[in-house]
Short mmCIF file of C-alpha atoms and ligand atoms in Angstrom, two decimals:
data_model
loop_
_atom_site.label_atom_id
_atom_site.label_comp_id
_atom_site.label_asym_id
_atom_site.label_seq_id
_atom_site.Cartn_x
_atom_site.Cartn_y
_atom_site.Cartn_z
CA UNK A 112 15.67 7.12 -10.14
CA UNK A 113 18.46 8.35 -7.91
CA UNK A 114 21.82 6.71 -8.30
CA UNK A 115 23.84 6.27 -5.13
CA UNK A 116 27.41 6.07 -6.31
CA UNK A 117 30.65 5.08 -4.69
CA UNK A 118 31.00 8.36 -2.82
CA UNK A 119 27.68 7.79 -1.16
CA UNK A 120 28.68 4.23 -0.32
CA UNK A 121 31.78 5.56 1.41
CA UNK A 122 29.72 8.12 3.26
CA UNK A 123 27.42 5.40 4.62
CA UNK A 124 30.38 3.35 5.72
CA UNK A 125 31.95 6.19 7.63
CA UNK A 126 28.78 7.82 8.96
CA UNK A 127 27.48 4.67 10.69
CA UNK A 128 29.17 4.93 14.03
CA UNK A 129 26.74 2.64 15.93
CA UNK A 130 27.45 -1.01 16.73
CA UNK A 131 25.76 -2.15 13.50
CA UNK A 132 26.99 -0.04 10.56
CA UNK A 133 24.46 0.73 7.84
CA UNK A 134 25.21 1.23 4.19
CA UNK A 135 23.77 0.86 0.72
CA UNK A 136 24.19 -2.72 -0.48
CA UNK A 137 26.31 -3.71 -3.45
CA UNK A 138 25.05 -6.04 -6.24
CA UNK A 139 26.86 -9.17 -4.94
CA UNK A 140 25.05 -8.71 -1.61
CA UNK A 141 21.56 -9.03 -3.11
CA UNK A 142 21.16 -12.77 -2.25
CA UNK A 143 22.16 -12.09 1.38
CA UNK A 144 19.67 -9.20 1.46
CA UNK A 145 16.84 -11.52 0.40
CA UNK A 146 17.95 -14.23 2.75
CA UNK A 147 17.65 -11.87 5.72
CA UNK A 148 14.11 -11.12 4.52
CA UNK A 149 13.33 -14.77 4.00
CA UNK A 150 14.34 -15.57 7.57
CA UNK A 151 12.81 -12.39 8.98
CA UNK A 152 9.40 -13.08 7.48
CA UNK A 153 9.44 -16.81 8.36
CA UNK A 154 8.96 -17.59 4.69
CA UNK A 155 8.00 -21.16 3.81
CA UNK A 156 8.61 -20.63 0.10
CA UNK A 157 11.70 -22.05 -1.62
CA UNK A 158 14.57 -19.59 -1.47
CA UNK A 159 15.91 -19.78 -5.02
CA UNK A 160 12.89 -18.69 -7.09
CA UNK A 161 11.93 -16.14 -4.45
CA UNK A 162 15.40 -14.61 -4.48
CA UNK A 163 15.28 -14.51 -8.27
CA UNK A 164 11.87 -12.80 -8.21
CA UNK A 165 12.83 -10.32 -5.51
CA UNK A 166 16.09 -9.52 -7.29
CA UNK A 167 14.21 -8.47 -10.40
CA UNK A 168 12.08 -6.08 -8.34
CA UNK A 169 14.87 -4.73 -6.16
CA UNK A 170 16.59 -1.41 -6.83
CA UNK A 171 20.01 -2.15 -5.38
CA UNK A 172 21.04 1.47 -4.93
CA UNK A 173 17.86 2.19 -2.95
CA UNK A 174 18.53 -0.74 -0.58
CA UNK A 175 20.14 -0.40 2.84
CA UNK A 176 21.50 -3.07 5.14
CA UNK A 177 22.87 -3.19 8.67
CA UNK A 178 25.88 -5.37 9.50
CA UNK A 179 27.29 -7.15 12.51
CA UNK A 180 30.88 -7.52 11.39
CA UNK A 181 30.65 -9.19 7.98
CA UNK A 182 27.14 -10.54 8.67
CA UNK A 183 24.15 -8.75 7.17
CA UNK A 184 21.51 -8.54 9.93
CA UNK A 185 18.93 -5.97 8.83
CA UNK A 186 17.45 -4.70 5.56
CA UNK A 187 15.18 -2.15 3.95
CA UNK A 188 14.60 -0.79 0.48
CA UNK A 189 12.31 1.60 -1.33
CA UNK A 190 10.47 1.10 -4.60
CA UNK A 191 10.16 4.20 -6.76
CA UNK A 192 6.37 4.35 -7.03
CA UNK A 193 4.05 6.93 -8.54
CA UNK A 194 1.05 7.20 -6.27
CA UNK A 195 -2.30 8.88 -6.58
CA UNK A 196 -2.76 11.53 -3.87
CA UNK A 197 -5.75 13.88 -3.51
CA UNK A 198 -6.23 15.56 -6.89
CA UNK A 199 -2.75 14.66 -8.20
CA UNK A 200 -0.08 11.98 -8.37
CA UNK A 201 3.53 12.13 -7.26
CA UNK A 202 6.63 9.98 -6.88
CA UNK A 203 6.51 8.15 -3.56
CA UNK A 204 9.15 5.95 -1.93
CA UNK A 205 7.45 2.62 -1.27
CA UNK A 206 9.30 1.23 1.74
CA UNK A 207 9.66 -2.54 1.61
CA UNK A 208 11.79 -5.54 2.65
CA UNK A 209 12.07 -4.29 6.24
CA UNK A 210 13.56 -7.08 8.27
CA UNK A 211 15.99 -7.73 11.11
CA UNK A 212 17.34 -11.20 11.88
CA UNK A 213 15.67 -12.77 14.95
CA UNK A 214 19.09 -12.92 16.63
CA UNK A 215 19.50 -9.13 16.47
CA UNK A 216 16.05 -7.73 17.26
CA UNK A 217 15.24 -5.05 19.84
CA UNK A 218 18.71 -3.57 19.75
CA UNK A 219 17.79 -0.53 17.68
CA UNK A 220 18.74 -1.93 14.26
CA UNK A 221 15.42 -1.02 12.64
CA UNK A 222 15.49 2.41 14.25
CA UNK A 223 18.92 3.10 12.74
CA UNK A 224 17.81 1.79 9.34
CA UNK A 225 14.66 3.95 9.36
CA UNK A 226 16.56 7.09 10.27
CA UNK A 227 19.22 6.48 7.64
CA UNK A 228 16.56 5.76 5.04
CA UNK A 229 14.68 8.98 5.81
CA UNK A 230 17.90 10.99 5.59
CA UNK A 231 18.69 9.32 2.26
CA UNK A 232 15.22 10.02 0.92
CA UNK A 233 15.53 13.63 1.91
CA UNK A 234 18.99 13.91 0.33
CA UNK A 235 17.50 12.48 -2.88
CA UNK A 236 14.75 15.10 -2.91
CA UNK A 237 11.91 12.67 -2.21
CA UNK A 238 8.74 14.02 -0.69
CA UNK A 239 6.67 11.18 0.69
CA UNK A 240 7.30 7.62 1.88
CA UNK A 241 4.59 4.99 2.20
CA UNK A 242 4.49 1.43 3.46
CA UNK A 243 2.44 -1.54 4.55
CA UNK A 244 3.05 -2.40 8.19
CA UNK A 245 3.26 -6.06 9.18
CA UNK A 246 2.36 -4.86 12.69
CA UNK A 247 0.72 -1.55 13.51
CA UNK A 248 3.05 -0.97 16.47
CA UNK A 249 6.21 -0.60 14.40
CA UNK A 250 6.25 2.62 12.36
CA UNK A 251 4.45 5.33 14.33
CA UNK A 252 7.65 6.10 16.22
CA UNK A 253 9.33 7.03 12.94
CA UNK A 254 6.64 9.56 12.00
CA UNK A 255 4.53 7.30 9.78
CA UNK A 256 0.79 7.65 10.23
CA UNK A 257 -2.07 5.31 9.29
CA UNK A 258 -3.28 7.13 6.17
CA UNK A 259 -5.81 4.64 4.79
CA UNK A 260 -8.06 1.88 6.00
CA UNK A 261 -9.30 -1.19 4.20
CA UNK A 262 -12.18 -3.62 4.36
CA UNK A 263 -11.74 -7.34 3.78
CA UNK A 264 -14.91 -9.13 2.68
CA UNK A 265 -15.89 -12.78 3.14
CA UNK A 266 -19.10 -13.54 1.28
CA UNK A 267 -20.83 -16.86 1.84
CA UNK A 268 -22.24 -18.08 -1.43
CA UNK A 269 -25.97 -17.49 -1.64
CA UNK A 270 -25.98 -14.84 1.09
CA UNK A 271 -24.87 -11.85 -0.98
CA UNK A 272 -26.99 -10.67 -3.87
CA UNK A 273 -26.62 -7.54 -5.98
CA UNK A 274 -29.75 -5.37 -5.81
CA UNK A 275 -32.26 -5.63 -8.64
CA UNK A 276 -32.03 -1.88 -9.25
CA UNK A 277 -28.21 -1.84 -9.55
CA UNK A 278 -26.86 -0.54 -12.88
CA UNK A 279 -26.50 -3.38 -15.41
CA UNK A 280 -25.59 -3.36 -19.08
CA UNK A 281 -26.89 -6.17 -21.31
CA UNK A 282 -24.08 -5.46 -23.78
CA UNK A 283 -21.53 -6.82 -21.30
CA UNK A 284 -20.11 -10.33 -21.75
CA UNK A 285 -17.92 -12.31 -19.38
CA UNK A 286 -14.84 -14.20 -20.53
CA UNK A 287 -12.45 -16.37 -18.51
CA UNK A 288 -8.92 -15.70 -19.68
CA UNK A 289 -5.37 -16.75 -18.97
CA UNK A 290 -3.97 -13.89 -16.86
CA UNK A 291 -0.66 -13.73 -18.70
CA UNK A 292 -2.42 -13.38 -22.06
CA UNK A 293 -4.96 -10.93 -20.67
CA UNK A 294 -2.41 -8.69 -19.01
CA UNK A 295 -2.66 -5.83 -21.53
CA UNK A 296 -6.44 -5.72 -21.16
CA UNK A 297 -6.30 -5.94 -17.39
CA UNK A 298 -3.61 -3.25 -17.21
CA UNK A 299 -5.67 -1.01 -19.48
CA UNK A 300 -8.65 -1.16 -17.12
CA UNK A 301 -6.50 -0.63 -14.04
CA UNK A 302 -4.64 2.30 -15.59
CA UNK A 303 -7.94 3.98 -16.41
CA UNK A 304 -8.97 3.78 -12.74
CA UNK A 305 -5.59 4.75 -11.27
CA UNK A 306 -6.35 8.42 -10.68
CA UNK A 307 -9.75 7.79 -9.10
CA UNK A 308 -8.58 7.06 -5.60
CA UNK A 309 -5.62 8.19 -3.44
CA UNK A 310 -3.34 5.33 -2.41
CA UNK A 311 -3.30 3.59 -5.79
CA UNK A 312 0.07 3.35 -7.47
CA UNK A 313 0.99 2.90 -11.11
CA UNK A 314 1.98 -0.62 -12.06
CA UNK A 315 4.83 -1.21 -14.49
CA UNK A 316 5.57 -4.46 -16.31
CA UNK A 317 7.63 -5.83 -13.44
CA UNK A 318 4.90 -5.31 -10.85
CA UNK A 319 2.30 -6.99 -13.06
CA UNK A 320 4.52 -9.94 -13.80
CA UNK A 321 6.20 -10.41 -10.43
CA UNK A 322 3.48 -9.33 -8.02
CA UNK A 323 -0.07 -9.12 -9.37
CA UNK A 324 0.11 -12.07 -11.76
CA UNK A 325 2.87 -14.01 -10.02
CA UNK A 326 1.52 -17.51 -9.51
CA UNK A 327 4.09 -20.29 -9.21
CA UNK A 328 2.63 -23.62 -7.99
CA UNK A 329 4.46 -23.43 -4.65
CA UNK A 330 2.56 -20.25 -3.77
CA UNK A 331 -0.92 -21.61 -4.53
CA UNK A 332 -1.45 -23.59 -1.32
CA UNK A 333 -3.61 -26.14 -3.13
CA UNK A 334 -5.57 -23.64 -5.22
CA UNK A 335 -6.02 -23.88 -8.99
CA UNK A 336 -3.91 -21.56 -11.14
CA UNK A 337 -4.83 -17.89 -11.14
CA UNK A 338 -7.57 -17.06 -13.64
CA UNK A 339 -8.82 -13.81 -15.05
CA UNK A 340 -12.47 -12.81 -15.30
CA UNK A 341 -12.87 -10.18 -18.02
CA UNK A 342 -16.03 -8.19 -18.51
CA UNK A 343 -16.17 -6.56 -21.93
CA UNK A 344 -18.31 -5.17 -24.69
CA UNK A 345 -17.65 -4.15 -28.29
CA UNK A 346 -15.39 -1.34 -27.09
CA UNK A 347 -13.09 -3.75 -25.20
CA UNK A 348 -12.52 -4.67 -21.54
CA UNK A 349 -14.49 -2.72 -18.91
CA UNK A 350 -13.75 -4.74 -15.80
CA UNK A 351 -11.71 -7.65 -14.48
CA UNK A 352 -11.02 -9.85 -11.47
CA UNK A 353 -7.99 -12.05 -10.84
CA UNK A 354 -9.25 -15.11 -8.98
CA UNK A 355 -7.86 -18.29 -7.52
CA UNK A 356 -10.16 -21.12 -6.46
CA UNK A 357 -9.29 -23.75 -3.92
CA UNK A 358 -11.69 -26.58 -4.68
CA UNK A 359 -12.51 -28.68 -1.63
CA UNK A 360 -15.44 -30.84 -0.47
CA UNK A 361 -17.01 -31.48 2.92
CA UNK A 362 -17.21 -34.96 4.47
CA UNK A 363 -20.88 -34.96 3.38
CA UNK A 364 -19.62 -34.63 -0.21
CA UNK A 365 -20.79 -31.05 -0.59
CA UNK A 366 -18.78 -28.53 -2.58
CA UNK A 367 -16.83 -26.26 -0.25
CA UNK A 368 -14.48 -24.34 -2.54
CA UNK A 369 -12.91 -21.04 -1.58
CA UNK A 370 -12.57 -18.35 -4.19
CA UNK A 371 -10.09 -15.60 -3.46
CA UNK A 372 -10.10 -12.42 -5.51
CA UNK A 373 -6.56 -11.11 -5.75
CA UNK A 374 -7.31 -7.94 -7.68
CA UNK A 375 -10.35 -6.30 -9.22
CA UNK A 376 -11.19 -3.08 -11.06
CA UNK A 377 -13.90 -1.76 -13.35
CA UNK A 378 -14.43 1.32 -15.46
CA UNK A 379 -18.04 1.86 -14.46
CA UNK A 380 -20.68 0.54 -12.09
CA UNK A 381 -22.38 -1.78 -14.59
CA UNK A 382 -19.06 -3.49 -15.28
CA UNK A 383 -18.33 -3.65 -11.54
CA UNK A 384 -21.70 -5.33 -10.97
CA UNK A 385 -21.01 -7.81 -13.77
CA UNK A 386 -17.64 -8.77 -12.27
CA UNK A 387 -19.18 -9.25 -8.83
CA UNK A 388 -22.13 -11.25 -10.11
CA UNK A 389 -19.74 -13.61 -11.88
CA UNK A 390 -17.58 -14.04 -8.82
CA UNK A 391 -20.45 -14.45 -6.35
CA UNK A 392 -22.15 -17.14 -8.45
CA UNK A 393 -19.09 -19.33 -9.06
CA UNK A 394 -20.13 -22.97 -8.83
CA UNK A 395 -18.63 -25.35 -6.27
CA UNK A 396 -17.57 -22.41 -4.13
CA UNK A 397 -18.89 -21.70 -0.64
CA UNK A 398 -16.92 -18.54 0.25
CA UNK A 399 -15.60 -15.63 -1.75
CA UNK A 400 -12.91 -13.48 -0.13
CA UNK A 401 -11.36 -10.22 -1.22
CA UNK A 402 -9.07 -7.89 0.71
CA UNK A 403 -7.83 -4.30 0.48
CA UNK A 404 -11.22 -2.83 -0.40
CA UNK A 405 -11.82 0.84 0.41
CA UNK A 406 -14.10 1.79 3.31
CA UNK A 407 -16.47 3.45 0.81
CA UNK A 408 -16.51 0.54 -1.65
CA UNK A 409 -19.68 1.03 -3.76
CA UNK A 410 -20.34 -2.69 -3.31
CA UNK A 411 -21.65 -1.86 0.17
CA UNK A 412 -24.53 0.03 -1.45
CA UNK A 413 -25.01 -2.34 -4.38
CA UNK A 414 -25.89 -5.49 -2.42
CA UNK A 415 -29.16 -6.22 -0.68
CA UNK A 416 -27.57 -7.09 2.66
CA UNK A 417 -24.17 -5.41 3.15
CA UNK A 418 -23.67 -6.96 6.58
CA UNK A 419 -23.41 -10.31 4.81
CA UNK A 420 -20.16 -9.15 3.27
CA UNK A 421 -18.82 -9.88 6.76
CA UNK A 422 -16.38 -7.00 6.49
CA UNK A 423 -13.42 -6.65 8.79
CA UNK A 424 -11.48 -3.40 8.91
CA UNK A 425 -7.79 -2.73 9.36
CA UNK A 426 -5.06 -0.25 8.55
CA UNK A 427 -3.88 -0.10 4.97
CA UNK A 428 -1.12 2.31 3.89
CA UNK A 429 1.07 4.22 6.33
CA UNK A 430 2.43 7.53 5.10
CA UNK A 431 5.46 9.58 6.17
CA UNK A 432 5.99 13.13 4.95
CA UNK A 433 9.71 13.35 4.18
CA UNK A 434 9.41 16.98 3.10
CA UNK A 435 6.34 18.49 4.73
CA UNK A 436 5.95 21.70 2.68
CA UNK A 437 6.68 19.97 -0.64
CA UNK A 438 4.21 17.20 0.19
CA UNK A 439 1.41 19.62 1.09
CA UNK A 440 2.06 21.70 -2.02
CA UNK A 441 1.87 18.59 -4.23
CA UNK A 442 -1.73 17.61 -3.43
CA UNK A 443 -5.08 19.36 -3.92
CA UNK A 444 -7.71 20.36 -1.36
CA UNK A 445 -11.43 19.68 -1.41
CA UNK A 446 -12.28 23.09 0.03
CA UNK A 447 -10.05 26.18 0.23
CA UNK A 448 -7.46 25.93 2.99
CA UNK A 449 -5.41 28.74 4.52
CA UNK A 450 -3.68 27.87 7.77
CA UNK A 451 -0.35 28.07 9.56
CA UNK A 452 0.77 24.66 10.77
CA UNK A 453 3.48 24.16 13.34
CA UNK A 454 5.17 20.84 12.67
CA UNK A 455 6.66 18.76 15.46
CA UNK A 456 9.09 16.23 13.98
CA UNK A 457 12.01 15.00 16.10
CA UNK A 458 12.83 12.13 13.69
CA UNK A 459 13.15 14.44 10.66
CA UNK A 460 14.17 17.72 12.31
CA UNK A 461 14.43 19.46 8.94
CA UNK A 462 10.61 19.46 8.89
CA UNK A 463 10.18 21.15 12.26
CA UNK A 464 8.88 24.69 12.00
CA UNK A 465 5.89 26.74 10.89
CA UNK A 466 4.41 26.61 7.40
CA UNK A 467 1.61 28.51 5.80
CA UNK A 468 -0.53 26.20 3.68
CA UNK A 469 -2.81 27.77 1.08
CA UNK A 470 -4.60 25.43 -1.25
CA UNK A 471 -7.72 24.53 -3.12
CA UNK A 472 -9.00 22.43 -6.01
CA UNK A 473 -6.57 23.96 -8.52
CA UNK A 474 -3.31 23.85 -6.60
CA UNK A 475 -1.51 24.66 -3.38
CA UNK A 476 1.52 26.35 -1.91
CA UNK A 477 3.16 25.68 1.41
CA UNK A 478 6.17 27.63 2.68
CA UNK A 479 7.93 28.55 5.91
CA UNK A 480 6.48 31.47 7.79
CA UNK A 481 7.11 33.43 10.96
CA UNK A 482 3.38 34.06 11.46
CA UNK A 483 1.79 32.60 14.60
CA UNK A 484 0.58 29.02 14.18
CA UNK A 485 -3.08 28.04 13.99
CA UNK A 486 -2.57 24.33 14.55
CA UNK A 487 0.32 22.29 15.91
CA UNK A 488 0.65 18.70 14.70
CA UNK A 489 3.20 15.92 14.91
CA UNK A 490 4.60 14.26 11.81
CA UNK A 491 2.62 11.05 12.28
CA UNK A 492 -0.71 12.87 12.40
CA UNK A 493 0.18 14.85 9.27
CA UNK A 494 1.21 11.66 7.45
CA UNK A 495 -2.04 10.02 8.52
CA UNK A 496 -4.08 12.95 7.17
CA UNK A 497 -2.14 13.31 3.92
CA UNK A 498 -4.21 11.04 1.68
CA UNK A 499 -7.49 12.57 2.86
CA UNK A 500 -8.80 9.59 4.84
CA UNK A 501 -7.76 9.92 8.49
CA UNK A 502 -8.86 13.28 9.90
CA UNK A 503 -6.67 15.70 11.78
CA UNK A 504 -9.68 16.27 14.06
CA UNK A 505 -9.51 12.65 15.18
CA UNK A 506 -6.04 13.34 16.60
CA UNK A 507 -7.34 16.31 18.64
CA UNK A 508 -8.16 14.34 21.78
CA UNK A 509 -4.76 12.61 21.70
CA UNK A 510 -2.79 15.84 22.17
CA UNK A 511 -0.82 15.14 19.00
CA UNK A 512 -2.77 17.83 17.14
CA UNK A 513 -3.47 21.04 19.03
CA UNK A 514 -5.65 23.94 17.98
CA UNK A 515 -3.61 27.03 18.90
CA UNK A 516 -6.04 29.60 17.44
CA UNK A 517 -9.69 28.83 18.18
CA UNK A 518 -11.78 27.75 15.20
CA UNK A 519 -8.87 26.80 12.92
CA UNK A 520 -8.59 23.03 13.33
CA UNK A 521 -12.00 22.07 11.92
CA UNK A 522 -11.57 23.93 8.60
CA UNK A 523 -8.01 22.64 8.16
CA UNK A 524 -9.14 19.11 8.89
CA UNK A 525 -12.07 19.47 6.45
CA UNK A 526 -9.75 20.84 3.77
CA UNK A 527 -7.41 17.86 4.05
CA UNK A 528 -10.30 15.37 3.73
CA UNK A 529 -10.90 13.82 0.32
CA UNK A 530 -13.49 11.71 -1.38
CA UNK A 531 -13.25 8.92 -2.40
CA UNK A 532 -11.45 7.46 0.59
CA UNK A 533 -7.82 6.47 0.07
CA UNK A 534 -7.00 2.79 -0.23
CA UNK A 535 -4.10 0.86 -1.71
CA UNK A 536 -5.24 -2.36 -3.41
CA UNK A 537 -1.84 -4.07 -3.47
CA UNK A 538 0.82 -4.94 -0.93
CA UNK A 539 4.34 -4.00 -2.02
C1 COA B 83 9.90 -5.27 12.95
C2 COA B 83 11.41 -5.46 13.08
C3 COA B 83 12.08 -5.07 11.76
C4 COA B 83 11.91 -4.56 14.22
O1 COA B 83 13.33 -4.56 14.24
P1 COA B 83 14.15 -4.24 15.57
O2 COA B 83 15.56 -4.02 15.16
O3 COA B 83 13.86 -5.24 16.60
O4 COA B 83 13.51 -2.85 16.00
P2 COA B 83 14.17 -1.79 17.03
O5 COA B 83 15.04 -2.51 18.01
O6 COA B 83 14.81 -0.67 16.28
O7 COA B 83 12.85 -1.28 17.73
C5 COA B 83 12.57 0.06 17.98
C6 COA B 83 11.41 0.11 18.93
O8 COA B 83 10.27 -0.48 18.32
C7 COA B 83 9.78 -1.55 19.11
N1 COA B 83 9.37 -2.61 18.18
C8 COA B 83 9.95 -2.89 17.02
N2 COA B 83 9.33 -3.93 16.43
C9 COA B 83 8.33 -4.28 17.25
C10 COA B 83 7.36 -5.29 17.18
N3 COA B 83 7.29 -6.13 16.13
N4 COA B 83 6.50 -5.40 18.21
C11 COA B 83 6.59 -4.54 19.27
N5 COA B 83 7.50 -3.57 19.37
C12 COA B 83 8.37 -3.44 18.38
C13 COA B 83 10.94 -1.97 19.97
O9 COA B 83 10.52 -2.59 21.14
C14 COA B 83 11.63 -0.66 20.22
O10 COA B 83 10.93 0.03 21.23
P3 COA B 83 11.70 0.98 22.28
O11 COA B 83 12.40 2.03 21.45
O12 COA B 83 10.60 1.52 23.12
O13 COA B 83 12.65 0.10 22.99
C15 COA B 83 11.77 -6.91 13.43
O14 COA B 83 11.10 -7.26 14.61
C16 COA B 83 11.41 -7.90 12.31
O15 COA B 83 12.22 -8.17 11.44
N6 COA B 83 10.16 -8.46 12.37
C17 COA B 83 9.73 -9.46 11.40
C18 COA B 83 9.59 -8.90 9.98
C19 COA B 83 8.65 -7.72 9.96
O16 COA B 83 7.55 -7.75 10.51
N7 COA B 83 9.10 -6.63 9.31
C20 COA B 83 8.33 -5.42 9.14
C21 COA B 83 7.70 -5.50 7.80
S1 COA B 83 6.55 -4.20 7.50
#
């Protein structure tokens, strides 16, 4: 973790010449920081426990705020995450707590915060930033690109059945556990699946306790406490789901409960099937919902009627390459890549220039070059393509990616692709 000391604090104070100075916050300002977020996100939750929770997750010296005189009016922070990228994992700045008070919006406060944050990340030697966007219109202008997509499923009970020929293991048993007690088992399963898919990030104790398993009564909206479904055999846990059930009844006295799956993972397909069969057959429930599923979720091929999963699709993680050559050198490539990319990046001008990228399954290098460029791309398109989901080719018609030497865009785009598709299962 990078420590921003007093000198840096001074630098922020003096370098912010705009109407709303920006600087790293100090520990006594943490409650004000959360209050701006609370107001900004129209939160209905009680302030005190939420501030306490957020304070435990916050890294003060990675948190920036904008001020109008003495009043804090805008915020952002980054979580030091380790994220799976194609064929590797690397430290990623997880941008969070982005908020501007309603009284000060559309005056450029966010723009100034984003630019300062990117400069800070670069100064700290960080390579990649990633975030969840509350609205898809916000971050493209700062060079973030939509790098992953997700499916959200709503299964009506009785409509979705796992195929008879799906892998099953009679040795598997299901147990309902208290999530807090089961945390080591759940974490063990998740950790074993972490490297499988780009977009997943490692979860430390704090994230398990204060995000994944966080379940105070005021956040349940009438649902029963969070429960844990564990699928196991003699060797230990092989799959889990964290579920909350809101038990309701229709006027005709029919059960109409809603089961929401907050998180789910499995070590193998038989365990995955066992978790799903448990969840889909939960009594007194009429709908089962789960979000943040990858576009290539094997469930789509494991059920008899995938359309009945009633999937909706939306953007998932947005990625920003803070240091283009370092980012491209840090991941792996499905097929050999050798191309000169001209990067267009007015927000992070240190990235602008030409780089030769050579990579494959075993490693990659990416360094400045004076050779003529094969492909020109803007920072947002490169961020979008980084996790191997969004294709560079799909940006061709937009003019944001241009093939300068005929026949070079398709192989570069194919080299950046990755399977499985990227997807982040958790909002941060
Ligand atoms: C999103 C938010 C932080 C933007 O802050 P802001 O200070 O108003 O943003 P800026 O003034 O720097 O906007 C920069 C540009 O983005 C546009 N923009 C920013 N937020 C937008 C939004 N939500 N919808 C449409 N356009 C938006 C502005 O119109 C402006 O465009 P322009 O340069 O063409 O004039 C603020 O609206 C907010 O706090 N929203 C609620 C909380 C939230 O959604 N946070 C993001 C969490 S991921």
